[in-house]
Amino acid sequence: MDEVARILVRGERPGRACLDIERDAYGVPVDPAERMQQVMLGLFDLIDEAGQADFPEDLIGELDLVRRRFMGMFEDGYPGYGEGRAIWR
């Protein structure tokens, strides 16, 4: 598999091996906890992008409230799972 395919299909990033994460044919994590963690990472990144794009702070705050609710569900369902910005409060 060439480098571009590894990045697109397996979610690998240069300098970061993701081969230990089982993924389906579309590159989506098979493990439900890992899949939820990926959603949490996406929400955090969306909030960051919204801030950089100068969206109103009140709307960004609403997104953060939703992220925190998702995080609560994630932590209740998978205690101790997750790392980095996926679980930052």
PDB file of N, CA and C in Angstrom, residues 14-62:
ATOM      1  N   PRO A  14       1.970  11.160   8.686  1.00  0.00           N
ATOM      2  CA  PRO A  14       3.428  11.054   8.707  1.00  0.00           C
ATOM      3  C   PRO A  14       3.947  11.163  10.136  1.00  0.00           C
ATOM      4  N   GLY A  15       4.787  10.216  10.523  1.00  0.00           N
ATOM      5  CA  GLY A  15       5.345  10.219  11.868  1.00  0.00           C
ATOM      6  C   GLY A  15       4.433   9.616  12.913  1.00  0.00           C
ATOM      7  N   ARG A  16       3.269   9.106  12.520  1.00  0.00           N
ATOM      8  CA  ARG A  16       2.332   8.538  13.493  1.00  0.00           C
ATOM      9  C   ARG A  16       1.780   7.231  12.937  1.00  0.00           C
ATOM     10  N   ALA A  17       2.122   6.131  13.568  1.00  0.00           N
ATOM     11  CA  ALA A  17       1.634   4.830  13.100  1.00  0.00           C
ATOM     12  C   ALA A  17       0.269   4.549  13.706  1.00  0.00           C
ATOM     13  N   CYS A  18      -0.688   4.216  12.869  1.00  0.00           N
ATOM     14  CA  CYS A  18      -2.040   3.900  13.322  1.00  0.00           C
ATOM     15  C   CYS A  18      -2.404   2.466  12.973  1.00  0.00           C
ATOM     16  N   LEU A  19      -1.420   1.653  12.710  1.00  0.00           N
ATOM     17  CA  LEU A  19      -1.699   0.283  12.301  1.00  0.00           C
ATOM     18  C   LEU A  19      -2.305  -0.539  13.422  1.00  0.00           C
ATOM     19  N   ASP A  20      -2.121  -0.110  14.673  1.00  0.00           N
ATOM     20  CA  ASP A  20      -2.673  -0.854  15.792  1.00  0.00           C
ATOM     21  C   ASP A  20      -4.173  -0.620  15.956  1.00  0.00           C
ATOM     22  N   ILE A  21      -4.751   0.305  15.219  1.00  0.00           N
ATOM     23  CA  ILE A  21      -6.184   0.578  15.266  1.00  0.00           C
ATOM     24  C   ILE A  21      -6.844  -0.170  14.121  1.00  0.00           C
ATOM     25  N   GLU A  22      -7.712  -1.123  14.468  1.00  0.00           N
ATOM     26  CA  GLU A  22      -8.409  -1.871  13.423  1.00  0.00           C
ATOM     27  C   GLU A  22      -9.447  -0.970  12.762  1.00  0.00           C
ATOM     28  N   ARG A  23      -9.438  -0.964  11.436  1.00  0.00           N
ATOM     29  CA  ARG A  23     -10.344  -0.113  10.672  1.00  0.00           C
ATOM     30  C   ARG A  23     -11.094  -0.943   9.642  1.00  0.00           C
ATOM     31  N   ASP A  24     -12.272  -0.445   9.261  1.00  0.00           N
ATOM     32  CA  ASP A  24     -13.035  -1.129   8.221  1.00  0.00           C
ATOM     33  C   ASP A  24     -12.512  -0.715   6.845  1.00  0.00           C
ATOM     34  N   ALA A  25     -13.189  -1.155   5.813  1.00  0.00           N
ATOM     35  CA  ALA A  25     -12.744  -0.883   4.442  1.00  0.00           C
ATOM     36  C   ALA A  25     -12.731   0.606   4.104  1.00  0.00           C
ATOM     37  N   TYR A  26     -13.475   1.407   4.869  1.00  0.00           N
ATOM     38  CA  TYR A  26     -13.534   2.852   4.622  1.00  0.00           C
ATOM     39  C   TYR A  26     -12.584   3.641   5.514  1.00  0.00           C
ATOM     40  N   GLY A  27     -11.796   2.940   6.332  1.00  0.00           N
ATOM     41  CA  GLY A  27     -10.845   3.605   7.207  1.00  0.00           C
ATOM     42  C   GLY A  27     -11.421   4.047   8.533  1.00  0.00           C
ATOM     43  N   VAL A  28     -12.648   3.630   8.831  1.00  0.00           N
ATOM     44  CA  VAL A  28     -13.316   4.001  10.080  1.00  0.00           C
ATOM     45  C   VAL A  28     -12.930   2.991  11.161  1.00  0.00           C
ATOM     46  N   PRO A  29     -12.565   3.466  12.361  1.00  0.00           N
ATOM     47  CA  PRO A  29     -12.223   2.528  13.433  1.00  0.00           C
ATOM     48  C   PRO A  29     -13.376   1.560  13.724  1.00  0.00           C
ATOM     49  N   VAL A  30     -13.029   0.293  13.909  1.00  0.00           N
ATOM     50  CA  VAL A  30     -14.020  -0.742  14.204  1.00  0.00           C
ATOM     51  C   VAL A  30     -14.425  -0.691  15.675  1.00  0.00           C
ATOM     52  N   ASP A  31     -13.475  -0.411  16.550  1.00  0.00           N
ATOM     53  CA  ASP A  31     -13.733  -0.351  17.991  1.00  0.00           C
ATOM     54  C   ASP A  31     -14.623   0.852  18.296  1.00  0.00           C
ATOM     55  N   PRO A  32     -15.778   0.636  18.955  1.00  0.00           N
ATOM     56  CA  PRO A  32     -16.691   1.755  19.236  1.00  0.00           C
ATOM     57  C   PRO A  32     -16.052   2.866  20.073  1.00  0.00           C
ATOM     58  N   ALA A  33     -15.203   2.510  21.031  1.00  0.00           N
ATOM     59  CA  ALA A  33     -14.548   3.533  21.852  1.00  0.00           C
ATOM     60  C   ALA A  33     -13.607   4.384  21.005  1.00  0.00           C
ATOM     61  N   GLU A  34     -12.865   3.740  20.135  1.00  0.00           N
ATOM     62  CA  GLU A  34     -11.949   4.488  19.263  1.00  0.00           C
ATOM     63  C   GLU A  34     -12.728   5.364  18.289  1.00  0.00           C
ATOM     64  N   ARG A  35     -13.838   4.851  17.807  1.00  0.00           N
ATOM     65  CA  ARG A  35     -14.663   5.641  16.884  1.00  0.00           C
ATOM     66  C   ARG A  35     -15.201   6.890  17.586  1.00  0.00           C
ATOM     67  N   MET A  36     -15.667   6.712  18.827  1.00  0.00           N
ATOM     68  CA  MET A  36     -16.148   7.872  19.580  1.00  0.00           C
ATOM     69  C   MET A  36     -15.014   8.854  19.850  1.00  0.00           C
ATOM     70  N   GLN A  37     -13.820   8.321  20.163  1.00  0.00           N
ATOM     71  CA  GLN A  37     -12.686   9.217  20.398  1.00  0.00           C
ATOM     72  C   GLN A  37     -12.390  10.040  19.147  1.00  0.00           C
ATOM     73  N   GLN A  38     -12.505   9.438  17.981  1.00  0.00           N
ATOM     74  CA  GLN A  38     -12.277  10.168  16.738  1.00  0.00           C
ATOM     75  C   GLN A  38     -13.302  11.297  16.572  1.00  0.00           C
ATOM     76  N   VAL A  39     -14.544  11.047  16.988  1.00  0.00           N
ATOM     77  CA  VAL A  39     -15.568  12.102  16.955  1.00  0.00           C
ATOM     78  C   VAL A  39     -15.165  13.232  17.897  1.00  0.00           C
ATOM     79  N   MET A  40     -14.680  12.881  19.089  1.00  0.00           N
ATOM     80  CA  MET A  40     -14.267  13.898  20.053  1.00  0.00           C
ATOM     81  C   MET A  40     -13.123  14.745  19.486  1.00  0.00           C
ATOM     82  N   LEU A  41     -12.180  14.095  18.825  1.00  0.00           N
ATOM     83  CA  LEU A  41     -11.082  14.836  18.191  1.00  0.00           C
ATOM     84  C   LEU A  41     -11.618  15.778  17.117  1.00  0.00           C
ATOM     85  N   GLY A  42     -12.574  15.297  16.339  1.00  0.00           N
ATOM     86  CA  GLY A  42     -13.170  16.122  15.291  1.00  0.00           C
ATOM     87  C   GLY A  42     -13.900  17.327  15.853  1.00  0.00           C
ATOM     88  N   LEU A  43     -14.620  17.132  16.959  1.00  0.00           N
ATOM     89  CA  LEU A  43     -15.326  18.251  17.584  1.00  0.00           C
ATOM     90  C   LEU A  43     -14.338  19.298  18.096  1.00  0.00           C
ATOM     91  N   PHE A  44     -13.275  18.833  18.741  1.00  0.00           N
ATOM     92  CA  PHE A  44     -12.268  19.767  19.237  1.00  0.00           C
ATOM     93  C   PHE A  44     -11.661  20.555  18.084  1.00  0.00           C
ATOM     94  N   ASP A  45     -11.325  19.850  17.012  1.00  0.00           N
ATOM     95  CA  ASP A  45     -10.727  20.517  15.852  1.00  0.00           C
ATOM     96  C   ASP A  45     -11.707  21.484  15.189  1.00  0.00           C
ATOM     97  N   LEU A  46     -12.990  21.125  15.143  1.00  0.00           N
ATOM     98  CA  LEU A  46     -14.009  22.012  14.575  1.00  0.00           C
ATOM     99  C   LEU A  46     -14.097  23.308  15.374  1.00  0.00           C
ATOM    100  N   ILE A  47     -14.066  23.197  16.681  1.00  0.00           N
ATOM    101  CA  ILE A  47     -14.115  24.388  17.536  1.00  0.00           C
ATOM    102  C   ILE A  47     -12.888  25.262  17.283  1.00  0.00           C
ATOM    103  N   ASP A  48     -11.735  24.641  17.168  1.00  0.00           N
ATOM    104  CA  ASP A  48     -10.507  25.383  16.883  1.00  0.00           C
ATOM    105  C   ASP A  48     -10.597  26.097  15.536  1.00  0.00           C
ATOM    106  N   GLU A  49     -11.065  25.381  14.519  1.00  0.00           N
ATOM    107  CA  GLU A  49     -11.221  25.975  13.181  1.00  0.00           C
ATOM    108  C   GLU A  49     -12.231  27.121  13.203  1.00  0.00           C
ATOM    109  N   ALA A  50     -13.316  26.955  13.937  1.00  0.00           N
ATOM    110  CA  ALA A  50     -14.335  28.007  14.023  1.00  0.00           C
ATOM    111  C   ALA A  50     -13.747  29.268  14.647  1.00  0.00           C
ATOM    112  N   GLY A  51     -12.904  29.095  15.658  1.00  0.00           N
ATOM    113  CA  GLY A  51     -12.247  30.243  16.275  1.00  0.00           C
ATOM    114  C   GLY A  51     -11.308  30.945  15.313  1.00  0.00           C
ATOM    115  N   GLN A  52     -10.547  30.170  14.566  1.00  0.00           N
ATOM    116  CA  GLN A  52      -9.621  30.750  13.597  1.00  0.00           C
ATOM    117  C   GLN A  52     -10.352  31.443  12.453  1.00  0.00           C
ATOM    118  N   ALA A  53     -11.571  30.996  12.169  1.00  0.00           N
ATOM    119  CA  ALA A  53     -12.364  31.601  11.091  1.00  0.00           C
ATOM    120  C   ALA A  53     -13.201  32.777  11.591  1.00  0.00           C
ATOM    121  N   ASP A  54     -12.990  33.169  12.829  1.00  0.00           N
ATOM    122  CA  ASP A  54     -13.666  34.329  13.429  1.00  0.00           C
ATOM    123  C   ASP A  54     -15.183  34.188  13.518  1.00  0.00           C
ATOM    124  N   PHE A  55     -15.654  32.962  13.785  1.00  0.00           N
ATOM    125  CA  PHE A  55     -17.079  32.808  14.080  1.00  0.00           C
ATOM    126  C   PHE A  55     -17.353  33.422  15.447  1.00  0.00           C
ATOM    127  N   PRO A  56     -18.590  33.839  15.705  1.00  0.00           N
ATOM    128  CA  PRO A  56     -18.914  34.473  16.983  1.00  0.00           C
ATOM    129  C   PRO A  56     -18.618  33.557  18.179  1.00  0.00           C
ATOM    130  N   GLU A  57     -18.077  34.158  19.221  1.00  0.00           N
ATOM    131  CA  GLU A  57     -17.713  33.416  20.429  1.00  0.00           C
ATOM    132  C   GLU A  57     -18.903  32.679  21.036  1.00  0.00           C
ATOM    133  N   ASP A  58     -20.106  33.274  20.963  1.00  0.00           N
ATOM    134  CA  ASP A  58     -21.260  32.598  21.559  1.00  0.00           C
ATOM    135  C   ASP A  58     -21.579  31.294  20.830  1.00  0.00           C
ATOM    136  N   LEU A  59     -21.420  31.272  19.509  1.00  0.00           N
ATOM    137  CA  LEU A  59     -21.652  30.038  18.756  1.00  0.00           C
ATOM    138  C   LEU A  59     -20.564  29.001  19.053  1.00  0.00           C
ATOM    139  N   ILE A  60     -19.336  29.463  19.171  1.00  0.00           N
ATOM    140  CA  ILE A  60     -18.240  28.553  19.521  1.00  0.00           C
ATOM    141  C   ILE A  60     -18.485  27.979  20.913  1.00  0.00           C
ATOM    142  N   GLY A  61     -18.991  28.809  21.807  1.00  0.00           N
ATOM    143  CA  GLY A  61     -19.324  28.336  23.153  1.00  0.00           C
ATOM    144  C   GLY A  61     -20.398  27.265  23.132  1.00  0.00           C
ATOM    145  N   GLU A  62     -21.393  27.422  22.258  1.00  0.00           N
ATOM    146  CA  GLU A  62     -22.434  26.400  22.132  1.00  0.00           C
ATOM    147  C   GLU A  62     -21.848  25.089  21.622  1.00  0.00           C
TER     148      GLU A  62
END
